[in-house]
Protein backbone atom coordinates (compact mmCIF):
# COMPACT_ATOMS: atom_id res chain seq x y z
CA UNK A 1 0.00 0.00 0.00
CA UNK A 2 2.76 2.47 0.95
CA UNK A 3 4.56 1.65 -2.29
CA UNK A 4 1.44 2.56 -4.27
CA UNK A 5 1.08 5.85 -2.39
CA UNK A 6 4.74 6.59 -3.06
CA UNK A 7 4.28 5.86 -6.78
CA UNK A 8 1.21 8.13 -7.04
CA UNK A 9 3.04 10.94 -5.23
CA UNK A 10 6.09 10.54 -7.48
CA UNK A 11 3.87 10.80 -10.57
CA UNK A 12 2.26 13.93 -9.10
CA UNK A 13 5.74 15.38 -8.51
CA UNK A 14 6.70 14.78 -12.13
CA UNK A 15 3.53 16.48 -13.38
CA UNK A 16 3.53 19.47 -11.01
CA UNK A 17 7.26 19.98 -11.47
CA UNK A 18 6.94 19.98 -15.26
CA UNK A 19 4.12 22.52 -15.10
CA UNK A 20 6.12 24.79 -12.76
CA UNK A 21 9.20 24.54 -14.99
CA UNK A 22 7.24 25.41 -18.12
CA UNK A 23 5.37 28.41 -16.68
CA UNK A 24 6.59 31.99 -16.81
CA UNK A 25 8.62 32.47 -13.65
CA UNK A 26 7.57 34.69 -10.78
CA UNK A 27 3.81 34.55 -11.14
CA UNK A 28 0.90 32.66 -9.66
CA UNK A 29 0.93 30.16 -12.56
CA UNK A 30 4.48 29.19 -11.55
CA UNK A 31 4.02 29.34 -7.78
CA UNK A 32 0.97 27.11 -7.31
CA UNK A 33 2.31 24.16 -9.30
CA UNK A 34 5.59 24.81 -7.47
CA UNK A 35 3.88 24.56 -4.08
CA UNK A 36 2.14 21.36 -5.18
CA UNK A 37 5.47 20.01 -6.47
CA UNK A 38 7.14 20.75 -3.13
CA UNK A 39 4.34 19.22 -1.07
CA UNK A 40 4.11 16.08 -3.20
CA UNK A 41 7.91 15.67 -3.30
CA UNK A 42 8.12 16.08 0.47
CA UNK A 43 5.48 13.37 0.93
CA UNK A 44 7.04 11.14 -1.74
CA UNK A 45 10.41 11.35 0.00
CA UNK A 46 8.89 10.65 3.41
CA UNK A 47 7.08 7.64 1.97
CA UNK A 48 10.32 6.49 0.27
CA UNK A 49 12.06 6.58 3.63
CA UNK A 50 9.33 4.29 4.99
CA UNK A 51 9.44 1.65 2.22
CA UNK A 52 11.57 -1.41 3.00
CA UNK A 53 10.25 -4.05 0.57
CA UNK A 54 13.59 -5.63 -0.34
CA UNK A 55 15.35 -5.49 3.02
CA UNK A 56 15.01 -4.23 6.53
CA UNK A 57 17.84 -1.73 6.14
CA UNK A 58 18.22 1.53 4.27
CA UNK A 59 19.36 1.24 0.68
CA UNK A 60 20.51 3.57 -2.10
CA UNK A 61 17.01 4.91 -2.74
CA UNK A 62 16.75 5.92 0.93
CA UNK A 63 20.00 7.86 0.64
CA UNK A 64 18.71 9.53 -2.53
CA UNK A 65 15.50 10.47 -0.70
CA UNK A 66 17.58 12.35 1.90
CA UNK A 67 19.51 14.11 -0.86
CA UNK A 68 16.21 14.98 -2.54
CA UNK A 69 14.90 16.45 0.72
CA UNK A 70 18.07 18.54 1.00
CA UNK A 71 17.79 19.96 -2.55
CA UNK A 72 14.07 20.57 -2.10
CA UNK A 73 14.69 22.47 1.14
CA UNK A 74 17.60 24.41 -0.34
CA UNK A 75 15.36 25.51 -3.22
CA UNK A 76 12.13 26.18 -1.37
CA UNK A 77 13.30 27.99 1.77
CA UNK A 78 15.16 30.87 0.04
CA UNK A 79 12.17 31.55 -2.25
CA UNK A 80 9.65 31.32 0.57
CA UNK A 81 11.66 33.61 2.88
CA UNK A 82 13.09 35.76 0.06
CA UNK A 83 16.47 35.45 1.77
CA UNK A 84 19.27 36.14 1.14
CA UNK A 85 17.89 39.38 -0.25
CA UNK A 86 19.89 39.38 -3.49
CA UNK A 87 20.63 35.70 -3.98
CA UNK A 88 17.45 33.82 -3.15
CA UNK A 89 16.30 33.59 -6.77
CA UNK A 90 19.51 31.92 -7.94
CA UNK A 91 19.42 29.47 -5.03
CA UNK A 92 15.79 28.69 -5.72
CA UNK A 93 16.27 28.22 -9.45
CA UNK A 94 19.34 26.00 -9.27
CA UNK A 95 18.25 23.80 -6.36
CA UNK A 96 14.70 23.31 -7.64
CA UNK A 97 16.06 22.46 -11.09
CA UNK A 98 18.45 19.90 -9.60
CA UNK A 99 15.63 18.57 -7.46
CA UNK A 100 13.61 17.84 -10.61
CA UNK A 101 16.60 16.23 -12.36
CA UNK A 102 17.08 14.02 -9.29
CA UNK A 103 13.40 13.09 -9.34
CA UNK A 104 13.55 12.05 -12.99
CA UNK A 105 16.76 10.13 -12.39
CA UNK A 106 15.33 8.29 -9.38
CA UNK A 107 12.13 7.52 -11.26
CA UNK A 108 13.94 6.01 -14.23
CA UNK A 109 16.22 4.05 -11.90
CA UNK A 110 13.25 2.74 -9.94
CA UNK A 111 11.36 1.71 -13.08
CA UNK A 112 14.38 -0.05 -14.53
CA UNK A 113 15.05 -1.80 -11.23
CA UNK A 114 11.47 -3.05 -11.08
CA UNK A 115 10.81 -3.91 -14.72
CA UNK A 116 14.11 -4.89 -16.32
CA UNK A 117 16.55 -7.75 -15.97
CA UNK A 118 19.51 -5.37 -15.96
CA UNK A 119 21.95 -5.40 -13.05
CA UNK A 120 21.94 -2.48 -10.61
CA UNK A 121 24.81 -0.74 -12.39
CA UNK A 122 23.01 -0.77 -15.72
CA UNK A 123 19.52 -0.30 -14.33
CA UNK A 124 20.32 2.62 -12.04
CA UNK A 125 23.91 3.80 -12.43
CA UNK A 126 24.21 4.30 -16.16
CA UNK A 127 20.74 5.85 -16.75
CA UNK A 128 21.25 8.13 -13.72
CA UNK A 129 24.60 9.28 -15.05
CA UNK A 130 23.07 10.10 -18.44
CA UNK A 131 20.06 11.91 -16.90
CA UNK A 132 22.18 13.92 -14.46
CA UNK A 133 24.65 14.87 -17.22
CA UNK A 134 21.84 15.95 -19.59
CA UNK A 135 20.04 17.77 -16.77
CA UNK A 136 23.22 19.53 -15.69
CA UNK A 137 23.89 20.60 -19.26
CA UNK A 138 20.37 22.01 -19.59
CA UNK A 139 20.48 23.72 -16.19
CA UNK A 140 23.85 25.38 -16.70
CA UNK A 141 23.19 26.38 -20.30
CA UNK A 142 19.61 27.69 -19.95
CA UNK A 143 19.17 28.85 -16.37
CA UNK A 144 21.63 31.78 -16.46
CA UNK A 145 19.68 33.28 -19.39
CA UNK A 146 16.38 32.80 -17.54
CA UNK A 147 17.77 34.44 -14.41
CA UNK A 148 19.13 37.36 -16.45
CA UNK A 149 15.71 37.78 -18.06
CA UNK A 150 14.03 37.79 -14.63
CA UNK A 151 16.52 40.37 -13.35
CA UNK A 152 15.77 42.58 -16.34
CA UNK A 153 12.04 42.32 -15.53
CA UNK A 154 12.98 43.73 -12.12
CA UNK A 155 11.53 40.98 -9.98
CA UNK A 156 12.30 42.35 -6.54
CA UNK A 157 13.11 40.37 -3.40
CA UNK A 158 10.24 42.11 -1.58
CA UNK A 159 7.63 40.54 -3.88
CA UNK A 160 5.34 38.36 -1.79
CA UNK A 161 4.59 34.74 -2.52
N, CA and C atoms as an extended XYZ file, in Angstrom:
483
Properties=species:S:1:pos:R:3:atomname:S:1:resname:S:1:resid:I:1 pbc="F F F"
N         0.811       -1.201        0.000 N   UNK     1
C         0.000        0.000        0.000 CA  UNK     1
C         0.857        1.269        0.000 C   UNK     1
N         1.886        1.291        0.873 N   UNK     2
C         2.755        2.465        0.954 CA  UNK     2
C         3.515        2.665       -0.358 C   UNK     2
N         3.894        1.565       -0.996 N   UNK     3
C         4.564        1.652       -2.291 CA  UNK     3
C         3.679        2.290       -3.345 C   UNK     3
N         2.392        1.980       -3.320 N   UNK     4
C         1.439        2.564       -4.266 CA  UNK     4
C         1.286        4.055       -4.009 C   UNK     4
N         1.178        4.434       -2.756 N   UNK     5
C         1.077        5.854       -2.392 CA  UNK     5
C         2.328        6.595       -2.866 C   UNK     5
N         3.483        5.986       -2.636 N   UNK     6
C         4.742        6.587       -3.065 CA  UNK     6
C         4.750        6.784       -4.587 C   UNK     6
N         4.313        5.783       -5.318 N   UNK     7
C         4.275        5.857       -6.781 CA  UNK     7
C         3.353        6.982       -7.255 C   UNK     7
N         2.171        7.084       -6.661 N   UNK     8
C         1.213        8.128       -7.042 CA  UNK     8
C         1.794        9.515       -6.737 C   UNK     8
N         2.420        9.660       -5.581 N   UNK     9
C         3.043       10.937       -5.225 CA  UNK     9
C         4.180       11.292       -6.179 C   UNK     9
N         4.987       10.293       -6.549 N   UNK    10
C         6.093       10.541       -7.479 CA  UNK    10
C         5.566       10.989       -8.844 C   UNK    10
N         4.482       10.376       -9.295 N   UNK    11
C         3.865       10.803      -10.568 CA  UNK    11
C         3.340       12.228      -10.458 C   UNK    11
N         2.743       12.562       -9.320 N   UNK    12
C         2.263       13.934       -9.097 CA  UNK    12
C         3.433       14.911       -9.121 C   UNK    12
N         4.543       14.528       -8.507 N   UNK    13
C         5.745       15.382       -8.512 CA  UNK    13
C         6.204       15.662       -9.934 C   UNK    13
N         6.261       14.612      -10.743 N   UNK    14
C         6.698       14.782      -12.131 CA  UNK    14
C         5.789       15.752      -12.874 C   UNK    14
N         4.483       15.609      -12.685 N   UNK    15
C         3.525       16.475      -13.379 CA  UNK    15
C         3.596       17.910      -12.873 C   UNK    15
N         3.505       18.111      -11.557 N   UNK    16
C         3.531       19.474      -11.006 CA  UNK    16
C         4.859       20.161      -11.292 C   UNK    16
N         5.952       19.412      -11.190 N   UNK    17
C         7.264       19.984      -11.468 CA  UNK    17
C         7.396       20.429      -12.912 C   UNK    17
N         6.888       19.611      -13.841 N   UNK    18
C         6.945       19.981      -15.258 CA  UNK    18
C         6.137       21.243      -15.517 C   UNK    18
N         4.958       21.328      -14.920 N   UNK    19
C         4.124       22.521      -15.105 CA  UNK    19
C         4.844       23.752      -14.553 C   UNK    19
N         5.413       23.653      -13.359 N   UNK    20
C         6.123       24.790      -12.761 CA  UNK    20
C         7.316       25.204      -13.622 C   UNK    20
N         8.038       24.227      -14.146 N   UNK    21
C         9.198       24.539      -14.986 CA  UNK    21
C         8.801       25.226      -16.284 C   UNK    21
N         7.652       24.880      -16.820 N   UNK    22
C         7.237       25.411      -18.117 CA  UNK    22
C         6.514       26.759      -18.031 C   UNK    22
N         6.096       27.139      -16.844 N   UNK    23
C         5.374       28.406      -16.683 CA  UNK    23
C         6.339       29.584      -16.622 C   UNK    23
N         5.826       30.753      -16.962 N   UNK    24
C         6.587       31.988      -16.808 CA  UNK    24
C         6.915       32.142      -15.328 C   UNK    24
N         8.153       32.425      -15.036 N   UNK    25
C         8.620       32.475      -13.647 CA  UNK    25
C         8.148       33.728      -12.927 C   UNK    25
N         7.887       33.561      -11.634 N   UNK    26
C         7.569       34.692      -10.783 CA  UNK    26
C         6.094       34.960      -10.576 C   UNK    26
N         5.240       34.280      -11.284 N   UNK    27
C         3.814       34.549      -11.143 CA  UNK    27
C         3.062       33.408      -10.477 C   UNK    27
N         1.775       33.633      -10.305 N   UNK    28
C         0.905       32.658       -9.660 CA  UNK    28
C         0.892       31.321      -10.422 C   UNK    28
N         0.959       31.378      -11.745 N   UNK    29
C         0.934       30.160      -12.557 CA  UNK    29
C         2.204       29.328      -12.404 C   UNK    29
N         3.257       29.918      -11.870 N   UNK    30
C         4.483       29.191      -11.550 CA  UNK    30
C         4.467       28.746      -10.084 C   UNK    30
N         3.964       29.624       -9.215 N   UNK    31
C         4.015       29.341       -7.776 CA  UNK    31
C         3.140       28.181       -7.347 C   UNK    31
N         1.887       28.144       -7.795 N   UNK    32
C         0.973       27.111       -7.307 CA  UNK    32
C         1.398       25.714       -7.724 C   UNK    32
N         1.771       25.486       -8.984 N   UNK    33
C         2.306       24.156       -9.299 CA  UNK    33
C         3.595       23.887       -8.520 C   UNK    33
N         4.365       24.956       -8.269 N   UNK    34
C         5.587       24.808       -7.468 CA  UNK    34
C         5.287       24.371       -6.048 C   UNK    34
N         4.281       24.980       -5.428 N   UNK    35
C         3.879       24.563       -4.076 CA  UNK    35
C         3.428       23.106       -4.078 C   UNK    35
N         2.634       22.739       -5.089 N   UNK    36
C         2.143       21.359       -5.181 CA  UNK    36
C         3.293       20.392       -5.438 C   UNK    36
N         4.275       20.815       -6.236 N   UNK    37
C         5.473       20.010       -6.465 CA  UNK    37
C         6.207       19.786       -5.145 C   UNK    37
N         6.417       20.853       -4.399 N   UNK    38
C         7.140       20.750       -3.128 CA  UNK    38
C         6.410       19.846       -2.136 C   UNK    38
N         5.112       20.038       -2.014 N   UNK    39
C         4.338       19.221       -1.075 CA  UNK    39
C         4.344       17.753       -1.483 C   UNK    39
N         4.138       17.481       -2.764 N   UNK    40
C         4.110       16.082       -3.199 CA  UNK    40
C         5.500       15.453       -3.128 C   UNK    40
N         6.557       16.219       -3.401 N   UNK    41
C         7.911       15.669       -3.302 CA  UNK    41
C         8.289       15.415       -1.845 C   UNK    41
N         7.890       16.301       -0.958 N   UNK    42
C         8.123       16.082        0.467 CA  UNK    42
C         7.464       14.773        0.911 C   UNK    42
N         6.200       14.593        0.553 N   UNK    43
C         5.479       13.374        0.929 CA  UNK    43
C         6.046       12.141        0.229 C   UNK    43
N         6.441       12.274       -1.021 N   UNK    44
C         7.037       11.138       -1.741 CA  UNK    44
C         8.345       10.710       -1.082 C   UNK    44
N         9.154       11.680       -0.673 N   UNK    45
C        10.413       11.347        0.004 CA  UNK    45
C        10.172       10.714        1.368 C   UNK    45
N         9.204       11.247        2.106 N   UNK    46
C         8.893       10.646        3.410 CA  UNK    46
C         8.374        9.225        3.239 C   UNK    46
N         7.562        9.004        2.208 N   UNK    47
C         7.085        7.642        1.966 CA  UNK    47
C         8.230        6.745        1.508 C   UNK    47
N         9.166        7.278        0.717 N   UNK    48
C        10.322        6.492        0.271 CA  UNK    48
C        11.162        6.051        1.469 C   UNK    48
N        11.274        6.930        2.438 N   UNK    49
C        12.060        6.581        3.629 CA  UNK    49
C        11.372        5.521        4.482 C   UNK    49
N        10.094        5.277        4.225 N   UNK    50
C         9.333        4.286        4.988 CA  UNK    50
C         9.183        2.948        4.268 C   UNK    50
N         9.600        2.880        3.000 N   UNK    51
C         9.435        1.647        2.223 CA  UNK    51
C        10.684        0.784        2.372 C   UNK    51
N        10.484       -0.433        2.838 N   UNK    52
C        11.568       -1.407        2.997 CA  UNK    52
C        11.116       -2.754        2.439 C   UNK    52
N        10.752       -2.804        1.151 N   UNK    53
C        10.249       -4.049        0.569 CA  UNK    53
C        11.342       -5.093        0.382 C   UNK    53
N        12.527       -4.675       -0.021 N   UNK    54
C        13.590       -5.627       -0.344 CA  UNK    54
C        14.444       -6.027        0.848 C   UNK    54
N        14.527       -5.179        1.846 N   UNK    55
C        15.348       -5.494        3.016 CA  UNK    55
C        14.855       -4.678        4.193 C   UNK    55
N        15.414       -4.968        5.340 N   UNK    56
C        15.007       -4.228        6.533 CA  UNK    56
C        15.940       -3.054        6.817 C   UNK    56
N        16.896       -2.829        5.936 N   UNK    57
C        17.839       -1.728        6.141 CA  UNK    57
C        17.695       -0.700        5.026 C   UNK    57
N        18.262        0.463        5.274 N   UNK    58
C        18.225        1.530        4.272 CA  UNK    58
C        19.092        1.156        3.079 C   UNK    58
N        18.620        1.521        1.904 N   UNK    59
C        19.361        1.235        0.677 CA  UNK    59
C        19.661        2.508       -0.075 C   UNK    59
N        20.127        2.384       -1.317 N   UNK    60
C        20.506        3.567       -2.097 CA  UNK    60
C        19.354        4.534       -2.338 C   UNK    60
N        18.137        4.013       -2.508 N   UNK    61
C        17.009        4.914       -2.744 CA  UNK    61
C        16.664        5.714       -1.489 C   UNK    61
N        16.958        5.163       -0.307 N   UNK    62
C        16.750        5.923        0.931 CA  UNK    62
C        17.747        7.083        1.022 C   UNK    62
N        18.978        6.811        0.639 N   UNK    63
C        20.002        7.861        0.639 CA  UNK    63
C        19.612        8.963       -0.350 C   UNK    63
N        19.134        8.545       -1.524 N   UNK    64
C        18.712        9.532       -2.530 CA  UNK    64
C        17.506       10.342       -2.052 C   UNK    64
N        16.641        9.732       -1.256 N   UNK    65
C        15.498       10.474       -0.699 CA  UNK    65
C        15.987       11.585        0.226 C   UNK    65
N        17.018       11.315        1.029 N   UNK    66
C        17.578       12.349        1.904 CA  UNK    66
C        18.210       13.474        1.078 C   UNK    66
N        18.915       13.096        0.013 N   UNK    67
C        19.512       14.107       -0.865 CA  UNK    67
C        18.409       14.937       -1.521 C   UNK    67
N        17.336       14.280       -1.944 N   UNK    68
C        16.207       14.982       -2.541 CA  UNK    68
C        15.581       15.965       -1.550 C   UNK    68
N        15.427       15.542       -0.309 N   UNK    69
C        14.896       16.446        0.716 CA  UNK    69
C        15.806       17.657        0.914 C   UNK    69
N        17.115       17.428        0.841 N   UNK    70
C        18.067       18.540        0.995 CA  UNK    70
C        17.955       19.528       -0.157 C   UNK    70
N        17.893       19.032       -1.408 N   UNK    71
C        17.793       19.958       -2.549 CA  UNK    71
C        16.441       20.659       -2.559 C   UNK    71
N        15.393       19.948       -2.182 N   UNK    72
C        14.067       20.567       -2.101 CA  UNK    72
C        14.068       21.702       -1.082 C   UNK    72
N        14.621       21.444        0.090 N   UNK    73
C        14.685       22.470        1.137 CA  UNK    73
C        15.540       23.653        0.705 C   UNK    73
N        16.691       23.350        0.091 N   UNK    74
C        17.605       24.412       -0.343 CA  UNK    74
C        16.995       25.269       -1.457 C   UNK    74
N        16.027       24.735       -2.182 N   UNK    75
C        15.361       25.507       -3.222 CA  UNK    75
C        14.119       26.228       -2.741 C   UNK    75
N        13.394       25.595       -1.827 N   UNK    76
C        12.129       26.177       -1.374 CA  UNK    76
C        12.326       27.285       -0.343 C   UNK    76
N        13.152       27.046        0.646 N   UNK    77
C        13.297       27.986        1.770 CA  UNK    77
C        13.746       29.379        1.317 C   UNK    77
N        14.777       29.515        0.465 N   UNK    78
C        15.161       30.870        0.038 CA  UNK    78
C        14.031       31.604       -0.697 C   UNK    78
N        13.266       30.890       -1.529 N   UNK    79
C        12.173       31.554       -2.251 CA  UNK    79
C        11.046       31.929       -1.309 C   UNK    79
N        10.734       31.056       -0.369 N   UNK    80
C         9.652       31.319        0.573 CA  UNK    80
C         9.983       32.494        1.488 C   UNK    80
N        11.230       32.543        1.958 N   UNK    81
C        11.657       33.610        2.875 CA  UNK    81
C        12.184       34.846        2.145 C   UNK    81
N        12.472       34.698        0.850 N   UNK    82
C        13.088       35.761        0.056 CA  UNK    82
C        14.411       36.205        0.685 C   UNK    82
N        15.159       35.232        1.154 N   UNK    83
C        16.465       35.451        1.771 CA  UNK    83
C        17.457       34.476        1.184 C   UNK    83
N        18.689       34.823        0.967 N   UNK    84
C        19.270       36.145        1.137 CA  UNK    84
C        18.657       37.131        0.132 C   UNK    84
N        18.623       38.370        0.510 N   UNK    85
C        17.888       39.376       -0.253 CA  UNK    85
C        18.253       39.416       -1.735 C   UNK    85
N        19.514       39.267       -2.078 N   UNK    86
C        19.886       39.377       -3.489 CA  UNK    86
C        20.485       38.081       -4.035 C   UNK    86
N        20.141       36.971       -3.448 N   UNK    87
C        20.630       35.703       -3.983 CA  UNK    87
C        19.612       34.582       -3.926 C   UNK    87
N        18.444       34.883       -3.334 N   UNK    88
C        17.455       33.821       -3.146 CA  UNK    88
C        16.976       33.235       -4.465 C   UNK    88
N        16.841       34.071       -5.501 N   UNK    89
C        16.297       33.594       -6.773 CA  UNK    89
C        17.241       32.582       -7.431 C   UNK    89
N        18.539       32.858       -7.381 N   UNK    90
C        19.512       31.916       -7.943 CA  UNK    90
C        19.484       30.604       -7.169 C   UNK    90
N        19.484       30.691       -5.845 N   UNK    91
C        19.425       29.471       -5.025 CA  UNK    91
C        18.176       28.664       -5.356 C   UNK    91
N        17.053       29.343       -5.412 N   UNK    92
C        15.791       28.690       -5.716 CA  UNK    92
C        15.842       28.007       -7.085 C   UNK    92
N        16.267       28.743       -8.090 N   UNK    93
C        16.266       28.217       -9.454 CA  UNK    93
C        17.186       27.010       -9.600 C   UNK    93
N        18.395       27.103       -9.101 N   UNK    94
C        19.338       25.999       -9.266 CA  UNK    94
C        18.928       24.772       -8.450 C   UNK    94
N        18.596       24.970       -7.185 N   UNK    95
C        18.255       23.802       -6.356 CA  UNK    95
C        16.953       23.134       -6.789 C   UNK    95
N        15.963       23.926       -7.188 N   UNK    96
C        14.705       23.306       -7.639 CA  UNK    96
C        14.928       22.573       -8.959 C   UNK    96
N        15.751       23.135       -9.834 N   UNK    97
C        16.060       22.459      -11.093 CA  UNK    97
C        16.766       21.131      -10.829 C   UNK    97
N        17.753       21.151       -9.933 N   UNK    98
C        18.452       19.904       -9.597 CA  UNK    98
C        17.533       18.926       -8.884 C   UNK    98
N        16.591       19.441       -8.117 N   UNK    99
C        15.631       18.567       -7.457 CA  UNK    99
C        14.804       17.807       -8.488 C   UNK    99
N        14.405       18.489       -9.565 N   UNK   100
C        13.610       17.836      -10.613 CA  UNK   100
C        14.459       16.826      -11.390 C   UNK   100
N        15.708       17.174      -11.682 N   UNK   101
C        16.598       16.227      -12.357 CA  UNK   101
C        16.770       14.973      -11.488 C   UNK   101
N        16.954       15.161      -10.194 N   UNK   102
C        17.077       14.021       -9.287 CA  UNK   102
C        15.821       13.162       -9.269 C   UNK   102
N        14.673       13.811       -9.302 N   UNK   103
C        13.400       13.089       -9.336 CA  UNK   103
C        13.294       12.234      -10.595 C   UNK   103
N        13.609       12.802      -11.735 N   UNK   104
C        13.550       12.053      -12.994 CA  UNK   104
C        14.544       10.894      -12.958 C   UNK   104
N        15.738       11.155      -12.479 N   UNK   105
C        16.763       10.127      -12.394 CA  UNK   105
C        16.331        8.976      -11.478 C   UNK   105
N        15.801        9.314      -10.325 N   UNK   106
C        15.330        8.286       -9.383 CA  UNK   106
C        14.163        7.504       -9.972 C   UNK   106
N        13.271        8.193      -10.656 N   UNK   107
C        12.126        7.517      -11.262 CA  UNK   107
C        12.536        6.516      -12.321 C   UNK   107
N        13.456        6.920      -13.190 N   UNK   108
C        13.938        6.009      -14.230 CA  UNK   108
C        14.671        4.837      -13.589 C   UNK   108
N        15.510        5.124      -12.597 N   UNK   109
C        16.219        4.049      -11.900 CA  UNK   109
C        15.269        3.067      -11.232 C   UNK   109
N        14.232        3.595      -10.602 N   UNK   110
C        13.249        2.735       -9.937 CA  UNK   110
C        12.501        1.868      -10.947 C   UNK   110
N        12.076        2.475      -12.040 N   UNK   111
C        11.362        1.713      -13.080 CA  UNK   111
C        12.241        0.621      -13.671 C   UNK   111
N        13.489        0.954      -13.967 N   UNK   112
C        14.383       -0.049      -14.534 CA  UNK   112
C        14.726       -1.147      -13.523 C   UNK   112
N        14.807       -0.797      -12.260 N   UNK   113
C        15.053       -1.801      -11.227 CA  UNK   113
C        13.882       -2.771      -11.133 C   UNK   113
N        12.672       -2.234      -11.220 N   UNK   114
C        11.465       -3.051      -11.082 CA  UNK   114
C        11.151       -3.872      -12.322 C   UNK   114
N        11.350       -3.300      -13.505 N   UNK   115
C        10.814       -3.909      -14.719 CA  UNK   115
C        11.847       -4.352      -15.743 C   UNK   115
N        13.115       -4.406      -15.372 N   UNK   116
C        14.112       -4.895      -16.316 CA  UNK   116
C        14.938       -5.992      -15.664 C   UNK   116
N        15.672       -6.690      -16.474 N   UNK   117
C        16.554       -7.746      -15.967 CA  UNK   117
C        17.986       -7.246      -15.862 C   UNK   117
N        18.175       -5.954      -16.041 N   UNK   118
C        19.511       -5.374      -15.965 CA  UNK   118
C        20.031       -5.396      -14.533 C   UNK   118
N        21.339       -5.479      -14.378 N   UNK   119
C        21.945       -5.405      -13.046 CA  UNK   119
C        21.824       -3.980      -12.516 C   UNK   119
N        22.066       -3.785      -11.233 N   UNK   120
C        21.935       -2.477      -10.605 CA  UNK   120
C        22.739       -1.391      -11.283 C   UNK   120
N        23.961       -1.732      -11.725 N   UNK   121
C        24.811       -0.741      -12.388 CA  UNK   121
C        24.167       -0.243      -13.668 C   UNK   121
N        23.606       -1.157      -14.442 N   UNK   122
C        23.014       -0.769      -15.719 CA  UNK   122
C        21.573       -0.287      -15.567 C   UNK   122
N        20.901       -0.726      -14.531 N   UNK   123
C        19.515       -0.295      -14.328 CA  UNK   123
C        19.439        1.074      -13.668 C   UNK   123
N        20.367        1.360      -12.785 N   UNK   124
C        20.321        2.618      -12.037 CA  UNK   124
C        21.505        3.517      -12.368 C   UNK   124
N        22.702        2.988      -12.286 N   UNK   125
C        23.905        3.802      -12.429 CA  UNK   125
C        24.047        4.488      -13.759 C   UNK   125
N        24.006        3.724      -14.828 N   UNK   126
C        24.209        4.299      -16.161 CA  UNK   126
C        23.097        5.261      -16.559 C   UNK   126
N        21.805        4.882      -16.417 N   UNK   127
C        20.745        5.851      -16.750 CA  UNK   127
C        20.816        7.119      -15.885 C   UNK   127
N        21.143        6.963      -14.605 N   UNK   128
C        21.253        8.132      -13.722 CA  UNK   128
C        22.365        9.057      -14.176 C   UNK   128
N        23.479        8.481      -14.568 N   UNK   129
C        24.604        9.275      -15.052 CA  UNK   129
C        24.202       10.075      -16.299 C   UNK   129
N        23.508        9.428      -17.215 N   UNK   130
C        23.066       10.104      -18.444 CA  UNK   130
C        22.065       11.212      -18.117 C   UNK   130
N        21.091       10.924      -17.249 N   UNK   131
C        20.062       11.915      -16.902 CA  UNK   131
C        20.669       13.100      -16.165 C   UNK   131
N        21.551       12.833      -15.223 N   UNK   132
C        22.178       13.917      -14.464 CA  UNK   132
C        23.076       14.757      -15.376 C   UNK   132
N        23.803       14.114      -16.284 N   UNK   133
C        24.654       14.873      -17.222 CA  UNK   133
C        23.791       15.742      -18.141 C   UNK   133
N        22.728       15.174      -18.703 N   UNK   134
C        21.844       15.947      -19.587 CA  UNK   134
C        21.153       17.066      -18.808 C   UNK   134
N        20.685       16.754      -17.595 N   UNK   135
C        20.040       17.771      -16.766 CA  UNK   135
C        20.996       18.886      -16.400 C   UNK   135
N        22.214       18.527      -16.034 N   UNK   136
C        23.220       19.533      -15.693 CA  UNK   136
C        23.539       20.433      -16.872 C   UNK   136
N        23.641       19.823      -18.046 N   UNK   137
C        23.893       20.605      -19.257 CA  UNK   137
C        22.753       21.589      -19.513 C   UNK   137
N        21.521       21.119      -19.376 N   UNK   138
C        20.366       22.009      -19.590 CA  UNK   138
C        20.318       23.109      -18.538 C   UNK   138
N        20.537       22.739      -17.280 N   UNK   139
C        20.479       23.723      -16.191 CA  UNK   139
C        21.534       24.811      -16.399 C   UNK   139
N        22.761       24.395      -16.633 N   UNK   140
C        23.848       25.382      -16.697 CA  UNK   140
C        23.939       26.102      -18.032 C   UNK   140
N        23.200       25.632      -19.044 N   UNK   141
C        23.189       26.376      -20.301 CA  UNK   141
C        21.964       27.279      -20.415 C   UNK   141
N        20.854       26.915      -19.793 N   UNK   142
C        19.612       27.691      -19.950 CA  UNK   142
C        19.262       28.561      -18.746 C   UNK   142
N        19.594       28.114      -17.571 N   UNK   143
C        19.172       28.846      -16.373 CA  UNK   143
C        19.796       30.230      -16.250 C   UNK   143
N        21.081       30.408      -16.562 N   UNK   144
C        21.626       31.777      -16.464 CA  UNK   144
C        20.856       32.788      -17.318 C   UNK   144
N        20.449       32.387      -18.517 N   UNK   145
C        19.680       33.280      -19.390 CA  UNK   145
C        18.317       33.602      -18.770 C   UNK   145
N        17.677       32.593      -18.194 N   UNK   146
C        16.382       32.802      -17.541 CA  UNK   146
C        16.528       33.757      -16.367 C   UNK   146
N        17.561       33.569      -15.568 N   UNK   147
C        17.773       34.442      -14.405 CA  UNK   147
C        18.088       35.869      -14.839 C   UNK   147
N        18.845       36.030      -15.924 N   UNK   148
C        19.132       37.360      -16.455 CA  UNK   148
C        17.845       38.031      -16.921 C   UNK   148
N        16.994       37.251      -17.579 N   UNK   149
C        15.714       37.778      -18.056 CA  UNK   149
C        14.840       38.219      -16.885 C   UNK   149
N        14.814       37.420      -15.816 N   UNK   150
C        14.034       37.788      -14.630 CA  UNK   150
C        14.578       39.052      -13.988 C   UNK   150
N        15.905       39.169      -13.937 N   UNK   151
C        16.515       40.368      -13.351 CA  UNK   151
C        16.172       41.598      -14.180 C   UNK   151
N        16.107       41.439      -15.502 N   UNK   152
C        15.773       42.584      -16.342 CA  UNK   152
C        14.298       42.966      -16.209 C   UNK   152
N        13.455       42.013      -15.794 N   UNK   153
C        12.044       42.315      -15.532 CA  UNK   153
C        11.869       42.950      -14.162 C   UNK   153
N        12.979       43.088      -13.437 N   UNK   154
C        12.983       43.732      -12.122 CA  UNK   154
C        12.113       43.014      -11.108 C   UNK   154
N        12.221       41.697      -11.046 N   UNK   155
C        11.529       40.981       -9.978 CA  UNK   155
C        12.307       41.262       -8.702 C   UNK   155
N        11.646       41.879       -7.765 N   UNK   156
C        12.300       42.350       -6.542 CA  UNK   156
C        12.179       41.324       -5.429 C   UNK   156
N        13.159       41.284       -4.529 N   UNK   157
C        13.110       40.372       -3.403 CA  UNK   157
C        11.926       40.613       -2.472 C   UNK   157
N        11.350       41.806       -2.480 N   UNK   158
C        10.243       42.106       -1.577 CA  UNK   158
C         8.932       41.538       -2.077 C   UNK   158
N         8.879       41.072       -3.329 N   UNK   159
C         7.635       40.543       -3.882 CA  UNK   159
C         7.135       39.389       -2.998 C   UNK   159
N         5.863       39.393       -2.679 N   UNK   160
C         5.337       38.358       -1.793 CA  UNK   160
C         4.930       37.119       -2.587 C   UNK   160
N         4.997       36.004       -1.906 N   UNK   161
C         4.589       34.739       -2.518 CA  UNK   161
C         3.147       34.635       -2.417 C   UNK   161
